[in-house]
Coordinates of C-alpha atoms in Angstrom, one line a residue:
M446 CA 215.2 138.9 -70.8
P447 CA 213.8 142.1 -69.7
A448 CA 215.6 141.7 -66.1
T449 CA 217.7 144.1 -64.9
C450 CA 218.9 145.7 -61.6
P451 CA 219.3 149.8 -62.0
V452 CA 221.0 149.4 -58.2
L453 CA 224.2 147.3 -60.2
S454 CA 224.5 150.4 -62.7
R455 CA 227.1 152.9 -60.8
Y456 CA 229.2 149.8 -59.8
F457 CA 230.3 148.1 -63.6
P458 CA 231.7 150.3 -66.6
A459 CA 228.8 150.9 -69.8
T460 CA 230.1 147.7 -72.1
K461 CA 231.3 145.3 -69.4
L462 CA 230.0 141.9 -70.6
L463 CA 229.8 140.1 -67.8
Y464 CA 230.4 136.0 -67.3
Q465 CA 229.1 133.9 -64.3
V466 CA 229.2 129.9 -64.1
V467 CA 227.4 128.3 -60.7
I468 CA 227.1 124.9 -60.3
D469 CA 224.1 123.8 -58.4
A470 CA 225.2 120.2 -57.2
G471 CA 221.7 119.6 -55.5
S472 CA 220.1 115.8 -53.7
T473 CA 219.3 114.3 -56.9
G474 CA 221.5 115.9 -59.1
S475 CA 224.2 118.1 -60.4
R476 CA 223.3 121.8 -63.0
V477 CA 225.9 124.1 -64.1
H478 CA 224.3 127.3 -64.7
I479 CA 226.2 130.2 -67.4
F480 CA 224.8 133.3 -66.7
R481 CA 225.4 136.6 -69.8
F482 CA 225.1 140.0 -68.4
R483 CA 225.5 142.6 -69.8
Q484 CA 225.8 147.0 -68.5
S485 CA 222.8 148.5 -69.4
I486 CA 221.8 152.0 -69.3
T487 CA 219.1 151.2 -66.7
G488 CA 221.3 148.3 -65.5
I489 CA 222.7 145.1 -65.0
K490 CA 220.8 143.1 -67.0
L491 CA 220.6 139.4 -67.2
E492 CA 221.0 139.0 -71.7
N493 CA 221.3 134.7 -71.4
S494 CA 221.9 131.4 -69.0
D495 CA 222.6 127.9 -70.6
F496 CA 221.8 124.7 -68.7
K497 CA 222.7 121.3 -68.2
E498 CA 221.8 119.5 -65.4
I499 CA 222.9 115.3 -64.6
E500 CA 222.0 112.2 -62.2
P501 CA 222.9 111.5 -59.9
G502 CA 223.9 114.5 -57.7
L503 CA 227.3 114.5 -56.1
S504 CA 225.6 112.6 -53.2
Y505 CA 224.7 109.4 -54.0
Y506 CA 229.1 108.7 -54.6
P507 CA 229.3 108.8 -50.6
T508 CA 232.1 106.1 -50.0
K509 CA 233.4 107.0 -54.0
P510 CA 233.6 111.1 -54.2
E511 CA 235.9 110.3 -57.7
K512 CA 233.1 109.5 -60.0
G513 CA 231.1 112.4 -58.4
V514 CA 234.3 114.2 -59.6
Y515 CA 233.5 112.4 -63.4
S516 CA 230.6 113.8 -63.4
V517 CA 231.5 117.4 -62.0
S518 CA 233.7 117.3 -65.5
G519 CA 231.2 116.6 -68.0
L520 CA 229.0 119.9 -66.8
L521 CA 233.1 122.2 -66.8
K522 CA 233.2 121.2 -70.0
K523 CA 229.4 122.7 -71.4
A524 CA 230.5 126.0 -70.0
L525 CA 234.2 126.2 -70.9
D526 CA 231.9 126.1 -74.4
V527 CA 229.3 128.2 -73.7
V528 CA 232.2 131.4 -72.1
P529 CA 234.2 132.7 -74.8
R530 CA 238.1 131.8 -74.5
N531 CA 239.3 135.7 -73.8
K532 CA 236.6 136.0 -70.8
W533 CA 237.9 132.3 -68.7
K534 CA 239.7 133.6 -66.4
S535 CA 237.4 137.1 -65.3
T536 CA 234.5 134.5 -64.5
P537 CA 234.2 134.0 -61.6
V538 CA 233.4 130.1 -60.7
S539 CA 231.6 128.7 -58.2
L540 CA 229.7 125.1 -56.6
R541 CA 227.4 125.1 -54.4
A542 CA 226.3 121.8 -52.0
T543 CA 222.8 121.6 -50.9
A544 CA 220.9 119.7 -48.7
G545 CA 222.0 116.1 -49.7
L546 CA 225.8 116.9 -48.7
R547 CA 224.1 117.5 -45.9
L548 CA 222.9 115.3 -45.1
L549 CA 225.8 113.5 -44.9
P550 CA 228.6 111.9 -42.1
D551 CA 230.3 115.5 -42.4
S552 CA 233.9 113.3 -43.1
L553 CA 231.6 112.1 -45.9
S554 CA 230.5 115.2 -47.4
H555 CA 234.5 116.5 -47.2
N556 CA 236.0 114.1 -48.9
I557 CA 233.5 114.6 -51.6
I558 CA 233.8 118.5 -51.6
E559 CA 237.5 118.3 -51.6
E560 CA 238.0 115.9 -54.3
V561 CA 235.8 118.9 -56.8
R562 CA 237.9 122.0 -55.1
K563 CA 240.8 119.8 -57.5
L564 CA 239.2 119.5 -60.4
L565 CA 238.0 122.9 -60.5
M566 CA 241.4 124.4 -59.4
V567 CA 242.9 123.1 -62.5
T568 CA 239.9 124.6 -64.8
P569 CA 241.3 128.5 -65.9
F570 CA 238.4 130.0 -64.6
K571 CA 238.1 132.6 -61.6
K572 CA 238.4 131.8 -57.9
I573 CA 237.1 134.6 -56.2
D574 CA 238.0 133.3 -52.6
S575 CA 238.2 129.9 -50.7
D576 CA 235.2 129.6 -50.2
F577 CA 234.3 129.0 -54.4
I578 CA 233.1 125.5 -52.9
S579 CA 231.5 124.7 -50.7
I580 CA 228.7 122.8 -48.7
M581 CA 225.8 126.0 -49.1
N582 CA 224.0 126.5 -46.0
G583 CA 219.7 125.6 -46.3
D584 CA 219.5 129.3 -45.5
D585 CA 221.0 130.5 -48.3
E586 CA 220.0 128.8 -50.5
G587 CA 216.4 130.4 -49.4
I588 CA 217.7 133.6 -50.1
F589 CA 219.1 132.9 -52.6
A590 CA 215.9 131.9 -54.3
W591 CA 214.1 134.7 -53.4
T592 CA 216.3 136.3 -55.3
T593 CA 216.5 134.8 -58.2
L594 CA 212.6 135.0 -58.7
N595 CA 212.3 139.2 -57.5
F596 CA 215.2 139.9 -60.1
L597 CA 213.1 138.1 -62.5
S598 CA 209.5 140.0 -61.9
G599 CA 211.7 142.5 -61.4
N600 CA 210.2 142.9 -57.8
L601 CA 213.6 145.0 -56.7
V602 CA 213.3 148.2 -58.4
K603 CA 209.6 148.9 -57.9
P604 CA 209.0 151.7 -55.9
S605 CA 207.1 149.6 -53.7
G606 CA 208.4 147.2 -52.0
E607 CA 206.3 144.6 -53.2
T608 CA 207.8 141.1 -53.8
L609 CA 206.9 137.3 -54.4
G610 CA 207.3 135.4 -51.2
A611 CA 209.9 132.4 -52.2
L612 CA 208.2 128.4 -51.7
D613 CA 211.6 126.7 -52.9
L614 CA 210.5 122.1 -52.5
G615 CA 213.8 120.5 -53.3
G616 CA 215.1 116.9 -52.5
G617 CA 216.5 117.2 -49.4
S618 CA 215.1 120.4 -47.9
A619 CA 212.1 122.5 -48.0
Q620 CA 212.8 126.0 -47.2
I621 CA 210.2 129.6 -47.5
V622 CA 211.3 133.0 -48.3
F623 CA 209.5 135.8 -47.8
K624 CA 209.8 140.1 -47.3
P625 CA 207.0 140.2 -43.4
M626 CA 205.0 143.2 -44.4
S627 CA 204.1 143.4 -40.6
K628 CA 205.9 143.8 -37.4
E629 CA 203.7 141.1 -36.1
T630 CA 205.7 138.8 -38.3
I631 CA 209.2 140.6 -37.7
L632 CA 208.6 140.1 -33.4
S633 CA 207.4 136.7 -33.5
S634 CA 209.1 134.9 -35.4
P635 CA 212.4 132.8 -34.0
E636 CA 215.1 134.9 -34.1
T637 CA 216.6 131.6 -36.6
H638 CA 213.7 132.9 -39.1
M639 CA 215.3 136.3 -39.5
N640 CA 217.8 137.5 -41.2
T641 CA 218.8 140.7 -42.8
V642 CA 220.9 140.8 -46.0
K643 CA 222.2 142.8 -48.8
I644 CA 220.9 142.9 -52.2
M645 CA 221.3 144.5 -55.1
G646 CA 223.2 147.3 -53.2
A647 CA 219.4 147.4 -50.6
K648 CA 218.9 145.9 -46.7
H649 CA 216.0 143.6 -47.2
D650 CA 214.7 142.3 -43.7
L651 CA 213.6 139.0 -45.0
Y652 CA 211.7 136.0 -42.8
S653 CA 213.3 133.0 -44.4
Y654 CA 213.9 129.5 -43.0
S655 CA 215.4 125.6 -44.1
Y656 CA 213.4 122.7 -43.0
L657 CA 216.4 119.8 -43.7
G658 CA 214.9 116.5 -44.0
L659 CA 212.0 118.5 -45.9
G660 CA 212.5 117.9 -49.3
L661 CA 210.7 115.8 -51.3
M662 CA 213.2 112.5 -51.8
S663 CA 213.9 112.8 -47.7
A664 CA 209.9 112.3 -46.9
R665 CA 209.8 109.4 -49.6
Q666 CA 212.4 107.9 -47.5
A667 CA 211.3 108.8 -43.6
V668 CA 207.8 106.7 -45.6
L669 CA 209.2 103.6 -46.5
N670 CA 211.8 103.5 -42.9
F671 CA 207.7 103.9 -41.4
T672 CA 206.6 101.2 -43.3
T673 CA 209.5 99.0 -43.9
L674 CA 208.8 95.2 -43.0
S675 CA 209.4 93.7 -39.1
G676 CA 213.0 91.4 -39.9
N677 CA 213.3 92.2 -44.0
G678 CA 215.4 94.7 -44.4
N679 CA 215.8 97.2 -46.2
I680 CA 211.3 96.1 -48.6
S681 CA 208.9 98.6 -47.5
S682 CA 205.6 98.2 -47.8
S683 CA 203.0 101.4 -48.7
P684 CA 199.9 102.4 -48.0
C685 CA 201.1 105.4 -49.7
I686 CA 202.0 103.0 -53.4
L687 CA 199.7 101.2 -55.3
P688 CA 199.0 97.8 -54.8
S689 CA 200.2 96.0 -57.8
Y690 CA 203.9 97.6 -58.2
K691 CA 206.7 96.4 -57.2
G692 CA 210.3 98.5 -57.8
S693 CA 213.4 98.9 -56.3
W694 CA 214.5 103.4 -55.8
S695 CA 217.7 104.6 -54.0
F696 CA 218.3 108.3 -51.9
S697 CA 221.2 109.4 -50.0
G698 CA 222.9 105.9 -49.9
N699 CA 220.7 104.4 -49.3
D700 CA 218.6 101.3 -50.7
F701 CA 215.1 100.3 -50.4
V702 CA 213.2 97.5 -52.4
V703 CA 209.4 98.9 -52.6
H704 CA 206.6 97.3 -52.6
G705 CA 202.8 98.5 -52.7
N706 CA 200.1 97.8 -50.3
R707 CA 196.4 96.4 -50.3
S708 CA 195.8 99.3 -47.4
F709 CA 196.6 102.1 -50.0
N710 CA 194.9 105.3 -50.0
Y711 CA 194.6 108.5 -49.6
E712 CA 194.1 108.8 -45.6
N713 CA 196.4 105.5 -44.8
C714 CA 199.0 107.2 -47.1
L715 CA 198.3 110.7 -44.7
H716 CA 198.9 109.3 -41.3
Y717 CA 202.6 108.2 -42.5
I718 CA 202.8 111.7 -44.1
E719 CA 201.4 113.7 -41.1
Q720 CA 203.8 112.2 -39.0
I721 CA 207.6 113.9 -41.0
V722 CA 205.4 117.1 -41.4
T723 CA 205.9 118.5 -37.2
N724 CA 207.0 121.4 -36.2
V725 CA 207.5 123.5 -38.8
H726 CA 206.5 127.5 -38.2
Q727 CA 203.4 129.4 -39.0
P728 CA 203.7 132.7 -40.1
A729 CA 200.6 134.4 -39.9
E730 CA 201.2 136.8 -42.7
I731 CA 201.7 133.9 -44.8
V732 CA 197.1 134.1 -45.8
D733 CA 197.5 137.8 -46.9
R734 CA 200.7 137.1 -49.4
R735 CA 201.3 136.2 -52.7
F736 CA 203.6 133.1 -53.0
F737 CA 205.9 131.6 -55.6
A738 CA 206.0 127.6 -55.5
F739 CA 209.0 126.3 -58.2
S740 CA 210.6 123.1 -57.7
Y741 CA 209.0 119.8 -56.8
F742 CA 206.0 121.9 -56.5
H743 CA 206.0 122.9 -59.6
D744 CA 207.2 119.2 -61.2
I745 CA 204.5 117.0 -59.1
A746 CA 201.2 120.0 -60.4
I747 CA 202.9 118.6 -63.5
A748 CA 202.1 115.3 -63.1
L749 CA 199.0 115.5 -61.9
G750 CA 197.9 117.1 -64.9
L751 CA 197.3 120.8 -63.1
V752 CA 199.4 123.0 -65.1
G753 CA 202.1 123.7 -67.6
H754 CA 205.6 122.6 -68.5
D755 CA 206.6 125.9 -68.3
N756 CA 205.1 128.9 -67.5
G757 CA 202.9 127.2 -65.6
G758 CA 199.9 129.3 -63.6
L759 CA 198.5 130.0 -60.5
L760 CA 196.5 127.5 -58.9
S761 CA 194.1 126.6 -55.5
L762 CA 196.1 124.9 -52.5
E763 CA 192.0 122.9 -53.7
S764 CA 193.0 122.0 -56.4
Y765 CA 196.1 120.9 -55.6
L766 CA 195.1 118.7 -53.3
E767 CA 191.5 117.2 -54.8
A768 CA 194.0 116.0 -57.5
A769 CA 196.4 114.3 -54.1
K770 CA 192.5 112.6 -53.3
K771 CA 192.0 111.6 -56.8
V772 CA 195.4 110.2 -57.4
C773 CA 195.0 108.2 -54.2
S774 CA 193.3 106.3 -55.4
M775 CA 192.4 102.9 -58.2
E776 CA 190.8 104.5 -60.2
S777 CA 194.4 106.2 -61.4
Y778 CA 196.1 102.7 -61.6
K779 CA 197.1 103.9 -65.8
K780 CA 199.1 106.9 -64.3
L781 CA 200.3 105.9 -61.3
N782 CA 202.0 102.7 -63.2
K783 CA 204.1 105.4 -64.8
S784 CA 204.6 107.7 -61.6
P785 CA 204.5 104.9 -58.3
F786 CA 205.2 107.9 -55.7
L787 CA 202.5 110.0 -57.2
C788 CA 200.1 109.9 -54.9
L789 CA 202.9 109.5 -52.0
D790 CA 204.7 112.7 -53.5
A791 CA 201.1 114.8 -53.7
V792 CA 200.0 113.9 -50.2
Y793 CA 203.5 115.3 -48.8
I794 CA 203.7 118.4 -51.0
T795 CA 199.4 118.8 -49.9
T796 CA 200.5 118.5 -46.0
L797 CA 203.7 120.5 -45.9
L798 CA 202.0 123.7 -47.3
R799 CA 198.8 123.2 -45.0
K800 CA 199.9 121.5 -41.8
G801 CA 203.1 122.7 -42.2
Y802 CA 203.2 126.5 -43.2
G803 CA 199.5 127.2 -42.8
F804 CA 198.4 128.0 -46.6
R805 CA 194.7 127.8 -46.8
D806 CA 193.1 125.7 -49.2
S807 CA 191.5 128.1 -50.5
Q808 CA 194.7 130.3 -51.1
F809 CA 196.0 130.5 -54.6
L810 CA 200.3 129.8 -55.4
Q811 CA 201.8 130.8 -58.7
I812 CA 203.4 127.3 -60.4
A813 CA 205.8 127.9 -62.5
R814 CA 209.9 126.5 -63.5
K815 CA 210.7 130.0 -65.2
I816 CA 209.4 133.8 -65.5
N817 CA 210.8 135.1 -69.1
N818 CA 212.6 132.0 -70.5
V819 CA 215.0 131.1 -67.2
E820 CA 214.8 129.1 -64.2
V821 CA 213.4 129.8 -61.5
S822 CA 216.6 128.4 -58.9
W823 CA 219.0 128.9 -56.2
A824 CA 221.8 130.1 -58.6
L825 CA 220.4 133.4 -60.1
G826 CA 220.9 134.3 -56.7
A827 CA 223.6 133.7 -56.2
A828 CA 225.4 134.9 -59.6
L829 CA 223.8 138.1 -58.6
H830 CA 225.4 138.1 -55.0
M831 CA 229.0 137.6 -56.5
L832 CA 227.7 140.9 -58.5
D833 CA 226.9 143.0 -55.4
D834 CA 230.2 141.9 -53.7
A835 CA 232.5 142.6 -56.4
A836 CA 231.5 145.5 -56.8

């Protein structure tokens, strides 16, 4: 793992080995990341990254937080197994919950967080401050992901200052982050979309915004709500679902009985999707910038057969769109029998990119899950920010 950052080299002794434990409490599952850093002549280096994931997420237990605690305990065991015993007390642990808990009522999310806090307090890992466990705001989630992406790509230390833009699609929210090169972007963007942050000792002015409710699972839920049959409670018949399909689906404590619909096709599905993708700011500069898309952008591209599992690939939005239209046809029934929401997911992603953010069909996005065998997520960025804060 060659990712290094020289800016931190002045802060740490040359022989110091550093561990960090970051728990990502996402909307569909919780994941623990155990990072091992080592100081070298060139700076702080990521030597290793371990990972474990469980499902469902903490938001699946809105009224039974003790079950959420039990799920996190298995992740902590993984961390204790990876981090050497003599490093436990010096290894910071943090848990950040994302959109799944942000979407719950405050009282329910607070109860879950406090129950998990009790568990983490009795672990031998270091707690840096009272905010070592919290519900992370969307801007931080996006900025941390951007930091991960550009750290792993080596862009944070390039003299040119050129960086990649980050497109993250989670279950409950979607994030877009990039470093503007145009003054027009800075002047014309809403104040809520511009953030000045210090990363690895350097100041960055970033365009960053998180759209709560525009995550992929939230989009599914919105479509199912639109197509719920009158007088039939939670039964939904959607033109985004193959007519022969009957099944169930749950998200964030909401349960649906899902039926396909005889009007199943791309255009009819798009009609409902376009009602979801509204009020998204479109910075004109993005059509001339390089972006890296990950999380569900990558997972659905794999399901459509557009990119490889880990390495991903360079993909035009036009190719993604054509695949979405193809999968929303009866010719794709075999694929849809295995992945009944694939039409809905593909239409949503292409609509978010085109109608939402304003990318051109001819534009290419780098789509992948990993860089240098390290997962691109906000977790590594959060660990790097904590190193910066501790320096």
